[in-house]
Short mmCIF file of C-alpha atoms in Angstrom, two decimals:
data_model
loop_
_atom_site.label_atom_id
_atom_site.label_comp_id
_atom_site.label_asym_id
_atom_site.label_seq_id
_atom_site.Cartn_x
_atom_site.Cartn_y
_atom_site.Cartn_z
CA MET A 1 143.87 -6.74 189.86
CA ALA A 2 140.81 -7.96 191.75
CA ARG A 3 141.43 -5.53 194.60
CA ILE A 4 141.87 -2.56 192.26
CA ALA A 5 138.75 -3.51 190.30
CA ALA A 6 136.76 -3.99 193.51
CA ILE A 7 137.72 -0.63 195.05
CA THR A 8 136.90 1.07 191.74
CA ALA A 9 133.50 -0.62 191.76
CA VAL A 10 132.90 0.48 195.37
CA VAL A 11 133.50 4.14 194.50
CA VAL A 12 131.35 4.00 191.35
CA LEU A 13 128.62 2.23 193.34
CA HIS A 14 128.57 4.93 196.01
CA ALA A 15 128.58 7.62 193.33
CA VAL A 16 125.58 6.23 191.42
CA ALA A 17 123.48 4.68 194.21
CA VAL A 18 121.89 7.98 195.24
CA VAL A 19 120.37 8.36 191.77
CA VAL A 20 118.55 5.05 192.23
CA THR A 21 117.43 5.49 195.84
CA ARG A 22 116.68 9.23 196.16
CA ARG A 23 113.98 11.11 194.28
CA TYR A 24 116.03 14.27 194.67
CA TYR A 25 118.24 13.11 191.79
CA SER A 26 115.77 11.19 189.62
CA ASP A 27 112.20 9.88 189.62
CA ILE A 28 111.73 6.13 189.61
CA GLY A 29 111.08 4.75 186.13
CA THR A 30 112.72 7.55 184.15
CA ALA A 31 115.47 6.85 181.61
CA THR A 32 118.01 8.38 183.98
CA TRP A 33 116.84 6.15 186.82
CA TRP A 34 116.96 2.97 184.71
CA THR A 35 120.45 3.86 183.48
CA ALA A 36 121.62 4.37 187.05
CA ASN A 37 120.01 1.04 187.98
CA VAL A 38 122.05 -0.72 185.28
CA VAL A 39 125.31 0.88 186.45
CA ASP A 40 124.50 0.12 190.10
CA SER A 41 123.71 -3.52 189.30
CA LEU A 42 127.01 -3.86 187.41
CA MET A 43 128.96 -2.94 190.57
CA ARG A 44 127.22 -5.06 193.19
CA TRP A 45 129.91 -7.77 193.23
CA CYS A 46 132.50 -5.49 194.84
CA VAL A 47 132.04 -6.31 198.55
CA PRO A 48 131.62 -10.10 198.10
CA VAL A 49 134.78 -10.18 195.97
CA PHE A 50 136.69 -8.29 198.67
CA ILE A 51 135.57 -10.88 201.22
CA MET A 52 136.49 -13.78 198.94
CA ILE A 53 139.93 -12.24 198.41
CA SER A 54 140.40 -12.18 202.18
CA GLY A 55 139.34 -15.80 202.47
CA ALA A 56 141.68 -16.84 199.65
CA LEU A 57 144.63 -15.14 201.35
CA LEU A 58 143.97 -15.89 205.03
CA LEU A 59 142.33 -19.30 205.31
CA ALA A 60 145.21 -21.35 203.90
CA PRO A 61 146.60 -23.47 206.76
CA ARG A 62 149.77 -22.03 208.26
CA ARG A 63 151.68 -22.04 211.51
CA GLU A 64 150.91 -18.75 213.20
CA GLY A 65 150.21 -18.17 216.88
CA LEU A 66 146.94 -16.63 218.02
CA ARG A 67 148.69 -13.67 219.61
CA SER A 68 150.73 -12.93 216.49
CA PHE A 69 147.70 -13.26 214.21
CA TYR A 70 145.40 -11.08 216.28
CA GLN A 71 148.07 -8.43 216.79
CA ARG A 72 148.68 -8.15 213.06
CA ARG A 73 144.98 -8.07 212.25
CA PHE A 74 144.26 -5.45 214.93
CA ASN A 75 146.96 -3.24 213.52
CA ARG A 76 145.47 -3.80 210.08
CA ILE A 77 141.79 -3.01 210.76
CA GLY A 78 141.34 -2.31 214.48
CA ILE A 79 142.96 1.11 214.47
CA PRO A 80 141.29 2.21 211.19
CA LEU A 81 137.92 1.01 212.53
CA VAL A 82 138.20 3.22 215.62
CA VAL A 83 139.73 6.24 213.87
CA TRP A 84 137.40 6.37 210.87
CA SER A 85 134.31 5.65 212.92
CA VAL A 86 135.20 8.72 214.99
CA VAL A 87 135.85 10.74 211.81
CA TYR A 88 132.53 9.94 210.11
CA LEU A 89 130.47 10.22 213.29
CA SER A 90 132.13 13.55 214.11
CA ILE A 91 131.25 14.91 210.67
CA ASP A 92 127.60 13.97 211.21
CA LEU A 93 127.56 15.27 214.79
CA PHE A 94 129.47 18.54 214.55
CA VAL A 95 129.64 19.53 210.87
CA LYS A 96 126.34 18.38 209.39
CA GLN A 97 124.54 18.21 212.75
CA ALA A 98 122.59 15.34 211.25
CA SER A 99 122.60 13.15 214.36
CA ASP A 100 122.99 13.25 218.14
CA TRP A 101 125.09 11.27 220.63
CA SER A 102 122.38 8.66 221.15
CA ASP A 103 122.12 8.04 217.42
CA ALA A 104 125.92 7.84 217.13
CA LEU A 105 126.06 5.20 219.88
CA ASN A 106 123.29 3.18 218.24
CA ARG A 107 125.13 3.26 214.92
CA VAL A 108 128.30 1.94 216.56
CA LEU A 109 126.38 -0.83 218.33
CA ALA A 110 124.72 -1.68 215.02
CA GLY A 111 128.17 -1.97 213.44
CA LYS A 112 127.40 0.77 210.95
CA PRO A 113 128.91 4.10 212.01
CA SER A 114 128.90 5.10 208.34
CA VAL A 115 127.25 3.65 205.26
CA HIS A 116 130.44 1.76 204.32
CA LEU A 117 132.24 1.13 207.62
CA TYR A 118 130.06 -1.88 208.42
CA PHE A 119 132.59 -3.69 206.23
CA LEU A 120 135.25 -3.25 208.92
CA PHE A 121 132.98 -4.95 211.47
CA VAL A 122 132.48 -7.78 208.96
CA LEU A 123 136.25 -8.14 208.56
CA ALA A 124 136.82 -7.96 212.31
CA GLY A 125 134.44 -10.86 212.91
CA LEU A 126 135.89 -12.93 210.07
CA TYR A 127 139.43 -12.31 211.30
CA ALA A 128 138.45 -13.25 214.86
CA LEU A 129 137.25 -16.63 213.59
CA THR A 130 140.09 -17.21 211.11
CA PRO A 131 142.53 -19.16 213.36
CA PHE A 132 139.78 -21.67 214.14
CA LEU A 133 138.68 -21.90 210.51
CA ARG A 134 142.29 -22.68 209.59
CA VAL A 135 142.05 -25.82 211.68
CA LEU A 136 139.05 -26.79 209.56
CA THR A 137 140.78 -26.06 206.25
CA ALA A 138 143.89 -27.95 207.40
CA HIS A 139 142.17 -31.16 208.46
CA ALA A 140 138.69 -31.40 206.95
CA PRO A 141 138.24 -33.28 203.65
CA ARG A 142 137.70 -31.04 200.64
CA ARG A 143 134.17 -32.33 200.20
CA MET A 144 133.30 -31.38 203.76
CA LEU A 145 134.67 -27.87 203.19
CA TRP A 146 132.45 -27.50 200.13
CA TRP A 147 129.41 -28.63 202.09
CA ALA A 148 130.31 -26.17 204.84
CA ALA A 149 130.63 -23.36 202.29
CA VAL A 150 127.31 -24.24 200.68
CA PHE A 151 125.56 -24.45 204.05
CA LEU A 152 127.00 -21.16 205.35
CA THR A 153 126.16 -19.39 202.09
CA ALA A 154 122.59 -20.71 202.18
CA VAL A 155 122.23 -19.52 205.77
CA GLY A 156 123.46 -16.05 204.76
CA VAL A 157 121.06 -15.89 201.81
CA ALA A 158 118.14 -17.01 203.99
CA ASP A 159 119.06 -14.54 206.73
CA GLN A 160 119.09 -11.66 204.23
CA ALA A 161 115.75 -12.66 202.73
CA ILE A 162 114.05 -13.05 206.11
CA SER A 163 115.45 -9.74 207.32
CA ASP A 164 114.36 -7.85 204.18
CA PHE A 165 110.96 -9.37 203.50
CA ALA A 166 109.76 -10.15 207.03
CA GLY A 167 111.61 -7.43 208.90
CA ILE A 168 112.75 -9.98 211.48
CA GLY A 169 116.17 -9.56 213.02
CA GLU A 170 119.03 -7.32 212.06
CA ALA A 171 122.80 -7.65 212.32
CA ASN A 172 124.71 -5.69 214.94
CA ALA A 173 128.38 -4.92 215.60
CA VAL A 174 129.03 -8.41 216.98
CA THR A 175 127.07 -10.49 214.47
CA ARG A 176 127.45 -8.49 211.25
CA PHE A 177 130.11 -10.88 209.91
CA LEU A 178 128.11 -14.09 210.29
CA PRO A 179 126.10 -13.97 207.03
CA PHE A 180 129.34 -13.49 205.06
CA LEU A 181 131.09 -16.64 206.31
CA GLY A 182 130.04 -18.49 203.17
CA TYR A 183 131.78 -15.96 200.91
CA TYR A 184 134.88 -16.13 203.12
CA LEU A 185 135.17 -19.91 202.82
CA LEU A 186 134.27 -19.84 199.11
CA GLY A 187 137.22 -17.52 198.50
CA TYR A 188 139.58 -20.14 199.90
CA LEU A 189 137.96 -23.01 197.98
CA LEU A 190 137.80 -21.17 194.65
CA ARG A 191 141.27 -19.65 194.70
CA ASP A 192 142.88 -22.64 192.97
CA CYS A 193 140.05 -23.27 190.48
CA GLU A 194 141.28 -23.10 186.90
CA LEU A 195 138.76 -22.17 184.21
CA GLY A 196 139.24 -23.37 180.68
CA LYS A 197 137.95 -21.48 177.68
CA ARG A 198 134.50 -23.01 178.02
CA GLY A 199 134.45 -22.30 181.75
CA MET A 200 135.29 -18.66 181.10
CA TRP A 201 132.40 -18.34 178.66
CA VAL A 202 130.02 -19.96 181.15
CA ALA A 203 131.21 -17.70 183.99
CA GLY A 204 130.90 -14.67 181.72
CA MET A 205 127.34 -15.59 180.75
CA VAL A 206 126.42 -16.19 184.41
CA PHE A 207 127.78 -12.74 185.28
CA VAL A 208 125.83 -11.03 182.49
CA ALA A 209 122.64 -12.93 183.32
CA ALA A 210 122.97 -12.11 187.03
CA VAL A 211 123.48 -8.41 186.32
CA ALA A 212 120.48 -8.38 183.98
CA ALA A 213 118.34 -10.20 186.55
CA THR A 214 119.39 -7.78 189.30
CA THR A 215 118.56 -4.79 187.11
CA GLY A 216 115.18 -6.22 186.11
CA ILE A 217 114.10 -7.29 189.60
CA VAL A 218 115.09 -3.99 191.19
CA GLY A 219 113.46 -1.99 188.40
CA ALA A 220 110.22 -3.96 188.24
CA THR A 221 109.76 -3.92 192.02
CA ALA A 222 110.53 -0.22 192.44
CA VAL A 223 108.26 0.77 189.56
CA ALA A 224 105.45 -1.45 190.86
CA TYR A 225 105.62 0.16 194.31
CA GLY A 226 106.20 3.63 192.90
CA GLU A 227 108.91 4.32 195.47
CA TRP A 228 112.20 2.97 196.74
CA ASN A 229 111.63 0.32 199.41
CA THR A 230 113.20 -2.66 201.14
CA GLN A 231 111.73 -5.16 198.70
CA ALA A 232 113.18 -3.27 195.73
CA ALA A 233 116.56 -3.08 197.44
CA TYR A 234 116.69 -6.82 198.14
CA ALA A 235 118.17 -7.76 194.76
CA TYR A 236 121.01 -5.29 195.43
CA ASP A 237 121.89 -6.94 198.74
CA TYR A 238 125.23 -8.71 198.76
CA LEU A 239 123.55 -11.96 199.81
CA SER A 240 120.76 -11.97 197.24
CA PRO A 241 120.93 -14.93 194.80
CA THR A 242 121.72 -12.73 191.78
CA VAL A 243 124.58 -10.87 193.49
CA LEU A 244 125.91 -14.17 194.81
CA ALA A 245 125.97 -15.56 191.26
CA MET A 246 127.67 -12.52 189.71
CA SER A 247 130.25 -12.33 192.52
CA VAL A 248 131.34 -15.97 192.30
CA ALA A 249 131.43 -15.82 188.49
CA LEU A 250 133.60 -12.72 188.43
CA PHE A 251 135.89 -13.99 191.18
CA LEU A 252 136.54 -17.08 189.06
CA LEU A 253 137.20 -14.91 186.00
CA PHE A 254 139.84 -12.69 187.59
CA LYS A 255 142.49 -15.43 187.62
CA PRO A 256 142.34 -16.41 183.92
CA LEU A 257 141.97 -12.76 182.89
CA ALA A 258 145.06 -11.84 184.88
CA GLY A 259 146.88 -14.83 183.40
CA ARG A 260 146.03 -13.73 179.87
CA TRP A 261 147.25 -10.23 180.66
CA ARG A 262 150.58 -11.66 181.85
CA ARG A 263 150.94 -13.75 178.70
CA PHE A 264 150.05 -10.78 176.54
CA THR A 265 152.76 -8.62 178.11
CA ALA A 266 156.35 -9.75 177.67
CA PRO A 267 158.35 -10.00 180.93
CA ASP A 268 160.45 -6.95 180.23
CA ARG A 269 161.34 -3.99 182.40
CA ASP A 270 158.25 -1.99 181.52
CA THR A 271 155.78 -4.76 182.36
CA ILE A 272 157.61 -5.62 185.60
CA ALA A 273 157.33 -1.97 186.60
CA ALA A 274 153.66 -1.99 185.64
CA ARG A 275 153.04 -5.01 187.86
CA ARG A 276 154.77 -3.27 190.74
CA ARG A 277 152.51 -0.28 190.26
CA LEU A 278 149.48 -2.59 190.28
CA ARG A 279 150.67 -4.12 193.55
CA THR A 280 151.19 -0.65 195.01
CA LEU A 281 147.67 0.42 194.04
CA ALA A 282 146.26 -2.82 195.44
CA ASP A 283 148.03 -2.17 198.76
CA LEU A 284 146.52 1.33 198.87
CA SER A 285 142.97 0.12 198.17
CA PHE A 286 142.06 -0.28 201.85
CA GLY A 287 142.90 3.34 202.57
CA VAL A 288 140.91 4.42 199.51
CA PHE A 289 137.92 2.50 200.87
CA LEU A 290 138.15 4.37 204.17
CA ILE A 291 138.69 7.86 202.75
CA HIS A 292 136.64 8.04 199.58
CA LEU A 293 133.17 8.69 201.00
CA VAL A 294 134.15 12.00 202.61
CA LEU A 295 135.53 13.24 199.30
CA LEU A 296 132.65 11.88 197.23
CA ARG A 297 129.98 13.57 199.34
CA GLU A 298 131.73 16.93 199.13
CA LEU A 299 132.30 16.64 195.39
CA ARG A 300 128.68 15.64 194.78
CA SER A 301 127.45 18.64 196.76
CA LEU A 302 129.52 20.89 194.48
CA THR A 303 128.74 19.34 191.09
CA GLY A 304 125.33 17.78 191.57
CA ILE A 305 124.07 15.09 189.18
CA PRO A 306 122.17 16.07 186.01
CA GLU A 307 118.75 14.61 185.21
CA HIS A 308 119.81 13.09 181.89
CA PRO A 309 121.06 9.53 181.22
CA VAL A 310 124.26 10.51 179.40
CA GLY A 311 124.97 13.49 181.63
CA MET A 312 124.34 11.40 184.74
CA VAL A 313 126.70 8.61 183.68
CA ALA A 314 129.41 11.09 182.63
CA THR A 315 129.12 12.99 185.91
CA VAL A 316 129.08 9.88 188.10
CA LEU A 317 132.12 8.39 186.34
CA ALA A 318 133.99 11.71 186.50
CA GLN A 319 133.23 11.99 190.22
CA ALA A 320 134.38 8.42 190.81
CA ALA A 321 137.60 8.95 188.83
CA ALA A 322 138.45 12.18 190.66
CA VAL A 323 137.71 10.65 194.07
CA LEU A 324 139.79 7.55 193.26
CA VAL A 325 142.82 9.59 192.22
CA VAL A 326 142.68 11.89 195.24
CA SER A 327 142.01 8.97 197.62
CA PHE A 328 144.99 7.00 196.27
CA VAL A 329 147.24 10.05 196.65
CA LEU A 330 146.02 10.83 200.18
CA THR A 331 146.44 7.20 201.24
CA ALA A 332 149.97 7.13 199.84
CA VAL A 333 150.80 10.33 201.75
CA LEU A 334 149.27 9.07 205.02
CA ARG A 335 151.23 5.81 204.75
CA ARG A 336 154.46 7.82 204.71
CA ILE A 337 153.62 9.66 207.94
CA PRO A 338 154.62 7.51 210.96
CA GLY A 339 151.83 8.67 213.26
CA LEU A 340 149.10 8.32 210.63
CA ARG A 341 150.22 5.21 208.72
CA ALA A 342 148.23 2.90 210.99
CA THR A 343 144.97 4.71 210.14
CA VAL A 344 144.99 3.45 206.52
#
């Protein structure tokens, strides 16, 4: 459920973000812009939750050789990283003619061949370190793991703030994963946390407050400057304090919400089939992440986005829904073709 929700949020985020950041779609401070800012802020937890899911699944101590682990992980993300980097760079080079070979090389070295593929470089770095982190999770006291998670998260938050506000330093293909180590370890530590009714209310209020704070900080800063800038974008960053708060709160909420859904549905044939469909969609989410941006850009160029709050939201959600459906179908088809299965 968390994976499906996160990939949905990613697509909605990419559909609405242009309204916030580009004057072509809306002027800063208009009702349409503020509405888009609210929707954008609501989706900012998606990437941190994906990383915490990976940490929850991969950092549990287990007996697995380095060669076996790295081979499986390379097959999982190495091939897609190469293939889809070539796809998106080729579109910019030969179709849109929006860049040259030098720019393409710089984007690869920066670990950002496309606006979303930096995530694969983040995963690659986290996976490379995972066998060694498993030694830590297997032998370190729980308290030490929590201190490590807090320290790594604080380093990531500080790195993001220094980079945004002082313009000092920037991640590249090799180091892009480092600021996200805190999220990765938090995913492992939080996976067994059980929230009671009071805890759910607290987490829910933290999520709402963090979204509201993100919306307000982004809006106030952008309006004060009169244009979109790095300072305005800071609150959107995945390592800003408000996004950190909303991501951890929602990650904690997914487990009790899923548990309540299971209790609500009787364990009959229909619900078992529904759970299998959920698992299938979750397994396809990685391919959807890789494919969706090509489809979204083309659809947006055809439909545009109206300069009206209601029309904007309706259009953005319709675009996201259409892109999700087509991306899921395409991923399912590609996974059935032997030569192309490894790409998604």
